[in-house]
Coordinates of N, CA, C and O and ligand atoms in Angstrom, one line a residue:
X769 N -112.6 -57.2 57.5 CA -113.7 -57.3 58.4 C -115.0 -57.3 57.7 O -115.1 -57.0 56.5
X770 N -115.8 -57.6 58.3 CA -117.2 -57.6 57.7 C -117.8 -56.4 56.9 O -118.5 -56.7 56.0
X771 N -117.5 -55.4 57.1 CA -118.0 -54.4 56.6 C -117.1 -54.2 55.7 O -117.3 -53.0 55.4
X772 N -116.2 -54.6 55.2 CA -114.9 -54.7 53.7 C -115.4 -55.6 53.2 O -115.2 -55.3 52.1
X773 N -116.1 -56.8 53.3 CA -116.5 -58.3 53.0 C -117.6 -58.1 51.9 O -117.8 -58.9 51.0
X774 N -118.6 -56.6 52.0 CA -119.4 -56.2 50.5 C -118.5 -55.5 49.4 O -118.9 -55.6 48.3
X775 N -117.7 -54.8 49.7 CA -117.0 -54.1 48.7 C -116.3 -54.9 47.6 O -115.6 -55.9 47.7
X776 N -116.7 -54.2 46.7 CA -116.0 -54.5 45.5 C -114.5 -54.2 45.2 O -114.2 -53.2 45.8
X777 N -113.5 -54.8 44.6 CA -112.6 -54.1 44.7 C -112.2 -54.5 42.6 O -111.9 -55.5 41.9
X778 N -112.5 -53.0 42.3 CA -112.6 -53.0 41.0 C -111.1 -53.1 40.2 O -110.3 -52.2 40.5
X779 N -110.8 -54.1 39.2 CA -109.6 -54.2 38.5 C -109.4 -53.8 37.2 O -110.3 -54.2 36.5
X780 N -108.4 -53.1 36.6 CA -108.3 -52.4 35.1 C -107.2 -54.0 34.8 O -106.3 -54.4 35.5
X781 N -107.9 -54.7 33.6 CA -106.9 -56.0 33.0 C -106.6 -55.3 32.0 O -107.1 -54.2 31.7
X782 N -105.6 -55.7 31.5 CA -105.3 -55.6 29.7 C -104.7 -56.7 28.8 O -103.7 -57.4 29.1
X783 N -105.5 -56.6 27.7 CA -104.3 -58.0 27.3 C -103.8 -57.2 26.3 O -104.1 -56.2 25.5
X784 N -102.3 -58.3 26.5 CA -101.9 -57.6 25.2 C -100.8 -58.8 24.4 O -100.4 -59.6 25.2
X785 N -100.4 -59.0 23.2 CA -99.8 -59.6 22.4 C -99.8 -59.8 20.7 O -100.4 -58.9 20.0
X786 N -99.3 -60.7 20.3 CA -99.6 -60.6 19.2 C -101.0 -60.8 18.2 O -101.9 -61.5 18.6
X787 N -101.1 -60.5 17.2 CA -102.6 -60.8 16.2 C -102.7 -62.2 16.0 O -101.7 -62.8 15.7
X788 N -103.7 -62.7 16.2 CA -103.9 -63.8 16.3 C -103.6 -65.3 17.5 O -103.8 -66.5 17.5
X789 N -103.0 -64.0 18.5 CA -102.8 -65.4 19.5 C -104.4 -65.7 20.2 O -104.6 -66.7 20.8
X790 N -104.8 -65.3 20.2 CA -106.5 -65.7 20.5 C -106.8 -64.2 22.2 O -107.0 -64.4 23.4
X791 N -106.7 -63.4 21.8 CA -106.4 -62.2 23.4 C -107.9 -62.1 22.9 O -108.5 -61.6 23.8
X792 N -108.7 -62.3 21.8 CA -110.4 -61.5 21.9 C -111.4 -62.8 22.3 O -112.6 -62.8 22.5
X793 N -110.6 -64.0 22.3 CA -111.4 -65.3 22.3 C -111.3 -65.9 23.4 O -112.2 -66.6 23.9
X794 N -110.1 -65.4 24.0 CA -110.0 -65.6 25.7 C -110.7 -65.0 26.5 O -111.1 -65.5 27.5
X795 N -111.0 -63.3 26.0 CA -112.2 -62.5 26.8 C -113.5 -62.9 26.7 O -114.3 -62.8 27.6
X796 N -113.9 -63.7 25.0 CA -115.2 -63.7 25.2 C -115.6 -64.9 25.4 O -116.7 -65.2 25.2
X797 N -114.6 -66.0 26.0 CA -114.9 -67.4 26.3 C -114.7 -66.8 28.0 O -115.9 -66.6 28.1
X798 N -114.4 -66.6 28.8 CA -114.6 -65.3 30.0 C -115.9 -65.1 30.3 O -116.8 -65.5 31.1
X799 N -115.7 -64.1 29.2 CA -117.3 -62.9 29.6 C -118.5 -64.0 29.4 O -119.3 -64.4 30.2
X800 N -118.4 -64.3 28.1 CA -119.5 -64.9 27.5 C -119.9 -66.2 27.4 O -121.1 -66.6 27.2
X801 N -118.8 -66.9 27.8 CA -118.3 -68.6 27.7 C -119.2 -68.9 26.0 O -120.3 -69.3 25.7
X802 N -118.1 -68.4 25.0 CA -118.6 -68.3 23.7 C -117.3 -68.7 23.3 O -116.2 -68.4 23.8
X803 N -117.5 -69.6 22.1 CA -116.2 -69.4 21.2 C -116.5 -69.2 19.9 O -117.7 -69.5 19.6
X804 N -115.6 -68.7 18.9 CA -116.0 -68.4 17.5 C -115.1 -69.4 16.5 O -114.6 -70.0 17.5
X805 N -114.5 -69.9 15.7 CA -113.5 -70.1 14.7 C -113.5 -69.1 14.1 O -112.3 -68.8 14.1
X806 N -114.3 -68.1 13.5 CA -113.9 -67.1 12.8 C -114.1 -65.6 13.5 O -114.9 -64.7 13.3
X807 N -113.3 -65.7 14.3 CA -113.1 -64.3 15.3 C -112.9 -63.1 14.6 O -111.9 -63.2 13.9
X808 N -113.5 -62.1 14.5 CA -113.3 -61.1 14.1 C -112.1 -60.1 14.0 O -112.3 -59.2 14.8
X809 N -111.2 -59.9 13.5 CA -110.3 -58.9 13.9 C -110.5 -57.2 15.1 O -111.0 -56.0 14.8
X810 N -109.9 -57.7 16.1 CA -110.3 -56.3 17.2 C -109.7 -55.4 15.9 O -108.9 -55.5 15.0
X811 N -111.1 -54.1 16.7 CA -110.5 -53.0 15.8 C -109.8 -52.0 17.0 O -110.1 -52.5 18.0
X812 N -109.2 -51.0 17.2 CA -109.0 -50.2 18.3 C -108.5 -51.1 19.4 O -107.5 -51.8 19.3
X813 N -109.4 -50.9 20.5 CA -109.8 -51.2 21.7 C -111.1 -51.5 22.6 O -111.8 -50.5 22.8
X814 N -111.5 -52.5 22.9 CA -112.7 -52.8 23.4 C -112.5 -53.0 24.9 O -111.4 -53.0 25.3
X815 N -113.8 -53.1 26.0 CA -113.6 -54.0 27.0 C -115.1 -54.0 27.1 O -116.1 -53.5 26.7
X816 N -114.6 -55.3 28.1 CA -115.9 -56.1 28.9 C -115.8 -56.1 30.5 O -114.9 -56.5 31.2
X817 N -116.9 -55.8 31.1 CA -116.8 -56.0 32.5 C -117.6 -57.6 32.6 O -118.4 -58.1 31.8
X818 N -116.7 -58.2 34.1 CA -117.4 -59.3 35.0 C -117.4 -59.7 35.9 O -116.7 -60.7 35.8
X819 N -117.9 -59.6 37.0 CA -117.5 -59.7 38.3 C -117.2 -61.3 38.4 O -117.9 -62.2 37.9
X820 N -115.9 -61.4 39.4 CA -115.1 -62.6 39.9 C -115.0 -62.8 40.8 O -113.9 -62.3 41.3
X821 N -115.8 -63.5 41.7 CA -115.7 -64.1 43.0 C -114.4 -65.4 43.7 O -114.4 -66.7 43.7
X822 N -113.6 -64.4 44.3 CA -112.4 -65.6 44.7 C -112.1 -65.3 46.4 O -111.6 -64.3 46.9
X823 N -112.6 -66.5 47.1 CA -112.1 -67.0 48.4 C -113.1 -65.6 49.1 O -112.6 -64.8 50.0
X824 N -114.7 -65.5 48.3 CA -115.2 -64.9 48.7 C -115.6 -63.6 48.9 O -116.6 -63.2 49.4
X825 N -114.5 -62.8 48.3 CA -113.9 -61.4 47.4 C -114.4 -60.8 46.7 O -113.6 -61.1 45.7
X826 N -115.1 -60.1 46.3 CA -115.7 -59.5 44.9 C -114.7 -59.7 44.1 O -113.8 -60.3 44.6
X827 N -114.7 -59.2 42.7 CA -113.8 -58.3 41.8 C -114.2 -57.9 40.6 O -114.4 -58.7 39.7
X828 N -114.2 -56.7 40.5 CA -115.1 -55.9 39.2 C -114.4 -55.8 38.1 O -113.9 -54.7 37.9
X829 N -114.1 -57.0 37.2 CA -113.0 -57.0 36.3 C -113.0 -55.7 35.3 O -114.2 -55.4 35.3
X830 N -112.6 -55.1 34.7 CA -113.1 -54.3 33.4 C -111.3 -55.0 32.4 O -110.1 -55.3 32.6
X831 N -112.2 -55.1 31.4 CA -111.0 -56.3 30.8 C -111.0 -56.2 29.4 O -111.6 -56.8 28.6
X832 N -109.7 -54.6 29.3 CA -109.8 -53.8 27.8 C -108.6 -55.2 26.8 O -107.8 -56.0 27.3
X833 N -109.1 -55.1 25.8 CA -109.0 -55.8 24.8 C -108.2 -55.4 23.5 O -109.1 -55.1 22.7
X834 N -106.9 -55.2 22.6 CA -106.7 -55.0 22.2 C -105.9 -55.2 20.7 O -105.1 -56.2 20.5
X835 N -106.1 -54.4 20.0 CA -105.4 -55.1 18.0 C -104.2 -54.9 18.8 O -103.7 -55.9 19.4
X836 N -103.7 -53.9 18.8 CA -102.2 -53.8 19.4 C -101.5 -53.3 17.8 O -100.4 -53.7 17.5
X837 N -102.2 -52.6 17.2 CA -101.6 -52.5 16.2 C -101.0 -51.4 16.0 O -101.5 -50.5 16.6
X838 N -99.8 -51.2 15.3 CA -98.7 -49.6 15.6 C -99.8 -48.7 15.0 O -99.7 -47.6 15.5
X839 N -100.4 -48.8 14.5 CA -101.0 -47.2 13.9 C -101.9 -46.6 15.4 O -102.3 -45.4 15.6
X840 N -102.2 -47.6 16.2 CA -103.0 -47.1 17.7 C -101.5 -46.7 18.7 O -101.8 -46.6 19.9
X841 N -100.5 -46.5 18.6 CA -99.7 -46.4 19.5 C -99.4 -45.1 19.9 O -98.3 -44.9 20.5
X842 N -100.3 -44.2 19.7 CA -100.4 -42.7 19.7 C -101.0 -42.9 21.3 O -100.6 -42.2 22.2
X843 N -102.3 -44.3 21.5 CA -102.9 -44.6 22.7 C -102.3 -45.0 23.8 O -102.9 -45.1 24.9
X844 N -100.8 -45.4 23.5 CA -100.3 -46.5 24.5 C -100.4 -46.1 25.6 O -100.8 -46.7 26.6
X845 N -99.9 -45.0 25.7 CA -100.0 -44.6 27.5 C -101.4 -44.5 28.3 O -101.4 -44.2 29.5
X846 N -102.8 -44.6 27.6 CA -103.6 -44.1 27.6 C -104.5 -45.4 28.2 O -105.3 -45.6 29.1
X847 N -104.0 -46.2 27.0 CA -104.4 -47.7 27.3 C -104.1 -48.2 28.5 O -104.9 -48.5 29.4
X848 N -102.6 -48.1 28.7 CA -102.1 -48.5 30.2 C -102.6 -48.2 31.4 O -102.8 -49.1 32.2
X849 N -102.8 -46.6 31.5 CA -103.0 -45.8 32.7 C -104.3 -46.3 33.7 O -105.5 -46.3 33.4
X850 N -103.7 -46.8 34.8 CA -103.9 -47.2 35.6 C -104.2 -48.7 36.1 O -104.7 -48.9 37.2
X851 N -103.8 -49.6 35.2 CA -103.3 -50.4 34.7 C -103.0 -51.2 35.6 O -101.9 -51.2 36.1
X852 N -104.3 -52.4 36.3 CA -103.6 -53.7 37.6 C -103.2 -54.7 37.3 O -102.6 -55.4 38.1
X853 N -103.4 -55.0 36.4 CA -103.0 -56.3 35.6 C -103.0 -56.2 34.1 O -103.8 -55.6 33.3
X854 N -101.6 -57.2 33.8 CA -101.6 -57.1 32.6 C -101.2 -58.7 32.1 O -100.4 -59.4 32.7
X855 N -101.8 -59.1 31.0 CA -102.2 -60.4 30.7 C -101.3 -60.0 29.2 O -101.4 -59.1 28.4
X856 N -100.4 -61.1 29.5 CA -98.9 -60.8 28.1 C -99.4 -62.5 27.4 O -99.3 -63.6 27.9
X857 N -100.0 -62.1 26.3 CA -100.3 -63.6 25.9 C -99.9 -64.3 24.2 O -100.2 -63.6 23.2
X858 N -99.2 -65.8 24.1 CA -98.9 -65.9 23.1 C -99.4 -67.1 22.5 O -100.0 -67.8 23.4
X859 N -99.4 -67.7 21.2 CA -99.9 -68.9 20.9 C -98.9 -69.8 20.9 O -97.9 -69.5 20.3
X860 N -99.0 -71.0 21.5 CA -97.9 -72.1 22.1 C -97.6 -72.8 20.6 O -96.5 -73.4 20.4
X861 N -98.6 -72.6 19.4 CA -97.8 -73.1 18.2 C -97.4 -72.1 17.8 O -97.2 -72.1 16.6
X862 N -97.1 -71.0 18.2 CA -96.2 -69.9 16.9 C -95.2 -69.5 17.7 O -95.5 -69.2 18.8
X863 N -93.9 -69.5 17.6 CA -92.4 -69.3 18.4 C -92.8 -67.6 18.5 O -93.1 -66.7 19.3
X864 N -92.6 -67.8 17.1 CA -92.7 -65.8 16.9 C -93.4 -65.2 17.6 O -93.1 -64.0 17.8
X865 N -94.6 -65.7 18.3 CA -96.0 -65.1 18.9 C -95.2 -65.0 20.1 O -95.2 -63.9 20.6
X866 N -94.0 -66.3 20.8 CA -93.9 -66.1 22.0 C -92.5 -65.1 21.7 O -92.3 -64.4 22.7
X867 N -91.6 -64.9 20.6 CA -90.6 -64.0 20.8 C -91.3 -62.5 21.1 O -91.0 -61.7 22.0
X868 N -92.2 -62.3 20.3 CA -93.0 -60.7 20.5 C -93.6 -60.2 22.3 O -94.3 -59.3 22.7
X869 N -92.9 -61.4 23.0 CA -93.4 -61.2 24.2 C -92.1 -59.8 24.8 O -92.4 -58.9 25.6
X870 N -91.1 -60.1 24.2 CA -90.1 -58.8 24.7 C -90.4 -57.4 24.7 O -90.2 -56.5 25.5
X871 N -91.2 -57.5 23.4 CA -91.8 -56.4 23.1 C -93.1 -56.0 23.9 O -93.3 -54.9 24.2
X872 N -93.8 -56.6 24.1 CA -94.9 -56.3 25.1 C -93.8 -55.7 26.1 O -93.6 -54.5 26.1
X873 N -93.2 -56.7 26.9 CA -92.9 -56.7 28.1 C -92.2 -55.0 28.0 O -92.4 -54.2 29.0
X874 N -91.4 -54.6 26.9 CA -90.8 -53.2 27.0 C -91.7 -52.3 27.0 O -91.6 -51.2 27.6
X875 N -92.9 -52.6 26.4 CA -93.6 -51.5 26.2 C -94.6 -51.2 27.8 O -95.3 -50.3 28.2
X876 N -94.3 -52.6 28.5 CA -95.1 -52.5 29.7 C -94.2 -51.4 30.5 O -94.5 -50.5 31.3
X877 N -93.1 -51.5 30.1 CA -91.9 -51.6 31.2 C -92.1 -49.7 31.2 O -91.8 -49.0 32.2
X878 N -92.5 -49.1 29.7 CA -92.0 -47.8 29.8 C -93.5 -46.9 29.5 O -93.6 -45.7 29.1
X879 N -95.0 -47.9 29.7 CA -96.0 -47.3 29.9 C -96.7 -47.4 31.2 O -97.3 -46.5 31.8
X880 N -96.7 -49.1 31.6 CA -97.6 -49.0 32.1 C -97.3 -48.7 34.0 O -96.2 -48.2 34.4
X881 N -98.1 -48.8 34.9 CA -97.7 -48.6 36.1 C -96.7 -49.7 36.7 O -96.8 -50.9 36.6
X882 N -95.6 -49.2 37.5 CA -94.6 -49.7 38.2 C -95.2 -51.1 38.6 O -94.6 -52.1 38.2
X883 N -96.3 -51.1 39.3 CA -96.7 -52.5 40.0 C -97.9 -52.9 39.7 O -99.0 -53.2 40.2
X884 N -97.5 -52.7 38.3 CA -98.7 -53.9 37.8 C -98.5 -55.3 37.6 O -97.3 -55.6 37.4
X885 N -99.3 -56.1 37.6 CA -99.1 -58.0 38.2 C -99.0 -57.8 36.4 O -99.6 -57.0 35.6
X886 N -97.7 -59.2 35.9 CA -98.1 -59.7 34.7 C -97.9 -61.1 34.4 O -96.8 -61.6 34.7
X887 N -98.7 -61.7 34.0 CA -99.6 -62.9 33.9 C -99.2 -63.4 31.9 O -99.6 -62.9 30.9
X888 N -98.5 -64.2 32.2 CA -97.5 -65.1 30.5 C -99.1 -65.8 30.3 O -99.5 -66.5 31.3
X889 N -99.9 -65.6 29.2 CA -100.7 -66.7 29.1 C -100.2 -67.1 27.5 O -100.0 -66.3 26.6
X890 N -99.9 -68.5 27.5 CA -99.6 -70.0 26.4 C -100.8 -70.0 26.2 O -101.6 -70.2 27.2
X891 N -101.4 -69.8 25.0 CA -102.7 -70.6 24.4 C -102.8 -71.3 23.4 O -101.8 -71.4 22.7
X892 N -104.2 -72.0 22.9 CA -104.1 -72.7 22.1 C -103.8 -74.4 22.5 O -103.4 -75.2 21.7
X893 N -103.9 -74.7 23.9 CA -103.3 -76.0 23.9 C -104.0 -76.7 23.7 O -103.7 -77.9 24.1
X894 N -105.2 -76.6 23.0 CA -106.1 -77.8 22.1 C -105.4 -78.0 20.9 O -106.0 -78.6 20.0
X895 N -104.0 -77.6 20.5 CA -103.1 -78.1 19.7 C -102.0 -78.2 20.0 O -101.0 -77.6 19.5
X896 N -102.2 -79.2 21.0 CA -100.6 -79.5 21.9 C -99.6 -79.8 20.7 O -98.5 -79.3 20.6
X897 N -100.5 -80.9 19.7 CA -99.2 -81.5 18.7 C -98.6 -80.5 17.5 O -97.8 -80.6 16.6
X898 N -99.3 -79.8 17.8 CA -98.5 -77.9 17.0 C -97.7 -77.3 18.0 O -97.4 -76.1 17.8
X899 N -97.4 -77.8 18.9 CA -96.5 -76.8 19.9 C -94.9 -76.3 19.6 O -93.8 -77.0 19.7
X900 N -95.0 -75.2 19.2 CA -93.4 -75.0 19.1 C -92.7 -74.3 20.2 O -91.5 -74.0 20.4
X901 N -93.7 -74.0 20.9 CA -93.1 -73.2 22.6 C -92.8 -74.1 23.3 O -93.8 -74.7 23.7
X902 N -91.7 -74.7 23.9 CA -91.5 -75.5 24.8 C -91.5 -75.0 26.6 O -90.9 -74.1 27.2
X903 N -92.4 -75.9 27.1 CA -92.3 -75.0 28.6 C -91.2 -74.5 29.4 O -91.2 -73.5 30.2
X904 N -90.2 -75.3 29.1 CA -88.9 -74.8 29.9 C -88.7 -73.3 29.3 O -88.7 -72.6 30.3
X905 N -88.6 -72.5 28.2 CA -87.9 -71.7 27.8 C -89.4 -70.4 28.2 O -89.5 -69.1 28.3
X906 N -90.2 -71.3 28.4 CA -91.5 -70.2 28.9 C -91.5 -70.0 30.4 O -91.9 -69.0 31.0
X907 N -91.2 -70.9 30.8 CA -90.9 -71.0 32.0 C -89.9 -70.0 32.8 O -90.2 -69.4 33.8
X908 N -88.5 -69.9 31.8 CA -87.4 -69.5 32.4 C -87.6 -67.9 31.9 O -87.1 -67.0 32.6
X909 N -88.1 -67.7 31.1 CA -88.6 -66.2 30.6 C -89.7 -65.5 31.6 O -89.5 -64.4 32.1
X910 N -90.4 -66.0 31.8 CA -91.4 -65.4 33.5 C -90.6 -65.2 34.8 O -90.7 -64.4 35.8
X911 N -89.8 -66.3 34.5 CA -89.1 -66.5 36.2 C -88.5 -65.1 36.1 O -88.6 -64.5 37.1
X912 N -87.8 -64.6 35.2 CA -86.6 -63.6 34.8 C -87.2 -62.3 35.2 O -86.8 -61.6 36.1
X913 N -88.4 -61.9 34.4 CA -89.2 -61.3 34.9 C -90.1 -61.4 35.5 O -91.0 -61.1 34.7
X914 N -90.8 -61.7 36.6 CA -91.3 -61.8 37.9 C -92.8 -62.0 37.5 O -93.7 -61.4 38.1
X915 N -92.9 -62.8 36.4 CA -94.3 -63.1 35.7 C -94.9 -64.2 36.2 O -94.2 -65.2 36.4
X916 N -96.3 -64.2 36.3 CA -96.5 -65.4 36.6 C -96.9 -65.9 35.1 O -96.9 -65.2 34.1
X917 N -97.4 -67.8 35.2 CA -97.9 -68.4 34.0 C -98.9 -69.5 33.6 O -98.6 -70.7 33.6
X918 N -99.6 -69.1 33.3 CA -100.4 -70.4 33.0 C -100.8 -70.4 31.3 O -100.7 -69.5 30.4
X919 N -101.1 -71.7 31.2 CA -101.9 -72.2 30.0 C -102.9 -72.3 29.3 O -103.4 -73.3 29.8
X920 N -103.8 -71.8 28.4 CA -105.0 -71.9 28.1 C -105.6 -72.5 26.7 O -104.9 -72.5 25.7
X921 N -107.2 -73.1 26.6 CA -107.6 -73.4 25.2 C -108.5 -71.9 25.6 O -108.9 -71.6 26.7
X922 N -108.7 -71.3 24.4 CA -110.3 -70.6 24.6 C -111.4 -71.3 23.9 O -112.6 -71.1 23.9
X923 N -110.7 -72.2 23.3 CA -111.4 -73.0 22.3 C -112.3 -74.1 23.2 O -113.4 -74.3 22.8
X924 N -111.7 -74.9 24.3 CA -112.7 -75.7 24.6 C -112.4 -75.1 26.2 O -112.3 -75.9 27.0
X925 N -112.3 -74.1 26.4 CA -112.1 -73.0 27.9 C -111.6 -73.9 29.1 O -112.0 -74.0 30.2
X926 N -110.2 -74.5 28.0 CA -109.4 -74.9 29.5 C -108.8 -73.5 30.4 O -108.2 -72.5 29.9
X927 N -109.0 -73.7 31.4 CA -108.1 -73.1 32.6 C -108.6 -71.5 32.6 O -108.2 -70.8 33.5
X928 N -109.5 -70.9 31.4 CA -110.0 -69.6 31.0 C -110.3 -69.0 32.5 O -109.9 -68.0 33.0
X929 N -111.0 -69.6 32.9 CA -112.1 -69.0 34.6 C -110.6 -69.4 35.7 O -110.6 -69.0 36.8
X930 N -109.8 -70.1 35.3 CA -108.4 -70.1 36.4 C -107.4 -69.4 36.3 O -106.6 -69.1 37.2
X931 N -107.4 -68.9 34.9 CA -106.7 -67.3 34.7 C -106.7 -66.4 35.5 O -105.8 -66.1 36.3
X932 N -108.2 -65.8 35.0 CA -108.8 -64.6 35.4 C -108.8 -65.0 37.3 O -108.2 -64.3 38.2
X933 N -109.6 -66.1 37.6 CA -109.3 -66.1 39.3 C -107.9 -66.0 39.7 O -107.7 -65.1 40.5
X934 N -106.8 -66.7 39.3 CA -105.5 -66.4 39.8 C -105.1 -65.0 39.7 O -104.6 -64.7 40.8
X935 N -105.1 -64.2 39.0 CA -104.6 -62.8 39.0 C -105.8 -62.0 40.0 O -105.5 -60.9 40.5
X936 N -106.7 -62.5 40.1 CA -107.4 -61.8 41.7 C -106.9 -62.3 42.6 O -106.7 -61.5 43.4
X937 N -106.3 -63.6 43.0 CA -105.8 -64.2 43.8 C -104.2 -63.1 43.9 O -103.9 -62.6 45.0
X938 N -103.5 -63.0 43.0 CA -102.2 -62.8 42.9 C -102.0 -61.4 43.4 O -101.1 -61.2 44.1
X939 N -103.1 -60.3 42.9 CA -103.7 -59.1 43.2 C -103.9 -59.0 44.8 O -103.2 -58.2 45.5
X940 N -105.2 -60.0 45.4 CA -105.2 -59.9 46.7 C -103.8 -60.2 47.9 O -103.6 -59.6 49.0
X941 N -103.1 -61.0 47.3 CA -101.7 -61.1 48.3 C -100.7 -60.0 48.6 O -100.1 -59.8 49.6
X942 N -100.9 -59.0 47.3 CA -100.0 -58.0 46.6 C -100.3 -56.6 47.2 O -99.4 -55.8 47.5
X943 N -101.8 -56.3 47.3 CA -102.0 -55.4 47.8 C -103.3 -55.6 48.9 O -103.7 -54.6 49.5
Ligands
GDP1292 P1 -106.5 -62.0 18.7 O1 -106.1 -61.3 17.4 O2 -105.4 -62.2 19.6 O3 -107.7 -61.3 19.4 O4 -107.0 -63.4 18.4 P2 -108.5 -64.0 18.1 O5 -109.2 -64.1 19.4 O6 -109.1 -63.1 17.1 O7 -108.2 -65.4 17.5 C1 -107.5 -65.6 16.3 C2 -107.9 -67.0 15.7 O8 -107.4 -68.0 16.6 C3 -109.4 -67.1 15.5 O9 -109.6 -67.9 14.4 C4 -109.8 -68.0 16.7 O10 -110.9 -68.8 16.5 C5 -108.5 -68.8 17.0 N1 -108.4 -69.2 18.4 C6 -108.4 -68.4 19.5 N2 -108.2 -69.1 20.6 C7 -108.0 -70.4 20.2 C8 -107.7 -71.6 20.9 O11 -107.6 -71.7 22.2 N3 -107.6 -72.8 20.2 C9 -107.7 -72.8 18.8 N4 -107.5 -73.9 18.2 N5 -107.9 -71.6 18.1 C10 -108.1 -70.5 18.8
MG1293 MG1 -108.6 -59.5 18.8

């Protein structure tokens, strides 16, 4: 109703994956519509807020950022907690980037909240002719777990702003 129609409805993201699949270049081609070649290594944990307007909706992203590295795993539950979406993302040329998605996915499975939305992002497809992930087998790995999936460059910010709007979208149906 109209008087629900100003509210904000504020979302906790997280990304999480391996080093170097691009999870700080996707936020700050997002937040900032910036890209770097020489991206910094995340240290810890960071986030960025940004409000997302979908089908008229607010949404107050806050969109923590992380190395993912074992020596922070003291944080994991901490990182998680409260936790509306979670953004599992790998690089479409490294196989390995997309095997380490098991591992996310366990670690979602025994930190984060029961019904949080998770979102497979493939990046990197400004080097389609490096692809060693084939879509069928990325495909059939989401379907299994109840993930959704899309594709991204952060590099020349394909589909980046259709990410982040789909999982408000996926969010809004959900709850
Ligand atoms: P993170 O460790 O997951 O946060 O990855 P970074 O965002 O630090 O990115 C790692 C490297 O990949 C950096 O050199 C980025 O410039 C590069 N990179 C990130 N996204 C893309 C992309 O979409 N395409 C290409 N070609 N390089 C990317
Ligand atoms: Mg990073």
């Amino acid at each position: 109703d109209s008087e629900n129609s100003n509210q904000q409805t504020e979302l906790k993201i997280v990304l999480i994956g391996a080093s170097g699949v691009g999870k700080t270049s996707i936020v700050e081609r997002f937040v900032k519509n910036f890209f770097n070649e020489k991206q910094r290594k995340t240290i810890g944990s960071t986030f960025l807020s940004k409000v997302c307007v979908v089908n008229e909706k607010s949404y107050y992203l806050n969109i923590w950022d992380t190395a993912g590295e074992e020596r922070f795993h003291s944080l994991v539950k901490l990182y998680y907690r409260d936790t509306n979406i979670a953004i599992l993302c790998f690089d479409i040329t490294k196989q390995s980037s997309f095997r380490d998605l098991d591992h996310w996915y366990q670690e979602l499975q025994n930190s984060a909240p029961r019904n949080v939305i998770l979102m497979i992002v493939g990046n990197k497809t400004d080097l389609e002719e490096e692809r060693e992930v084939q879509e069928k087998e990325i495909k059939d790995w989401a379907l299994n777990r109840n993930c959704s999936y899309i594709e991204t460059s952060a590099k020349t910010g394909s589909n980046i702003n259709n990410l982040f709007e789909n999982v408000c979208k996926i969010f809004s149906e959900k709850f």
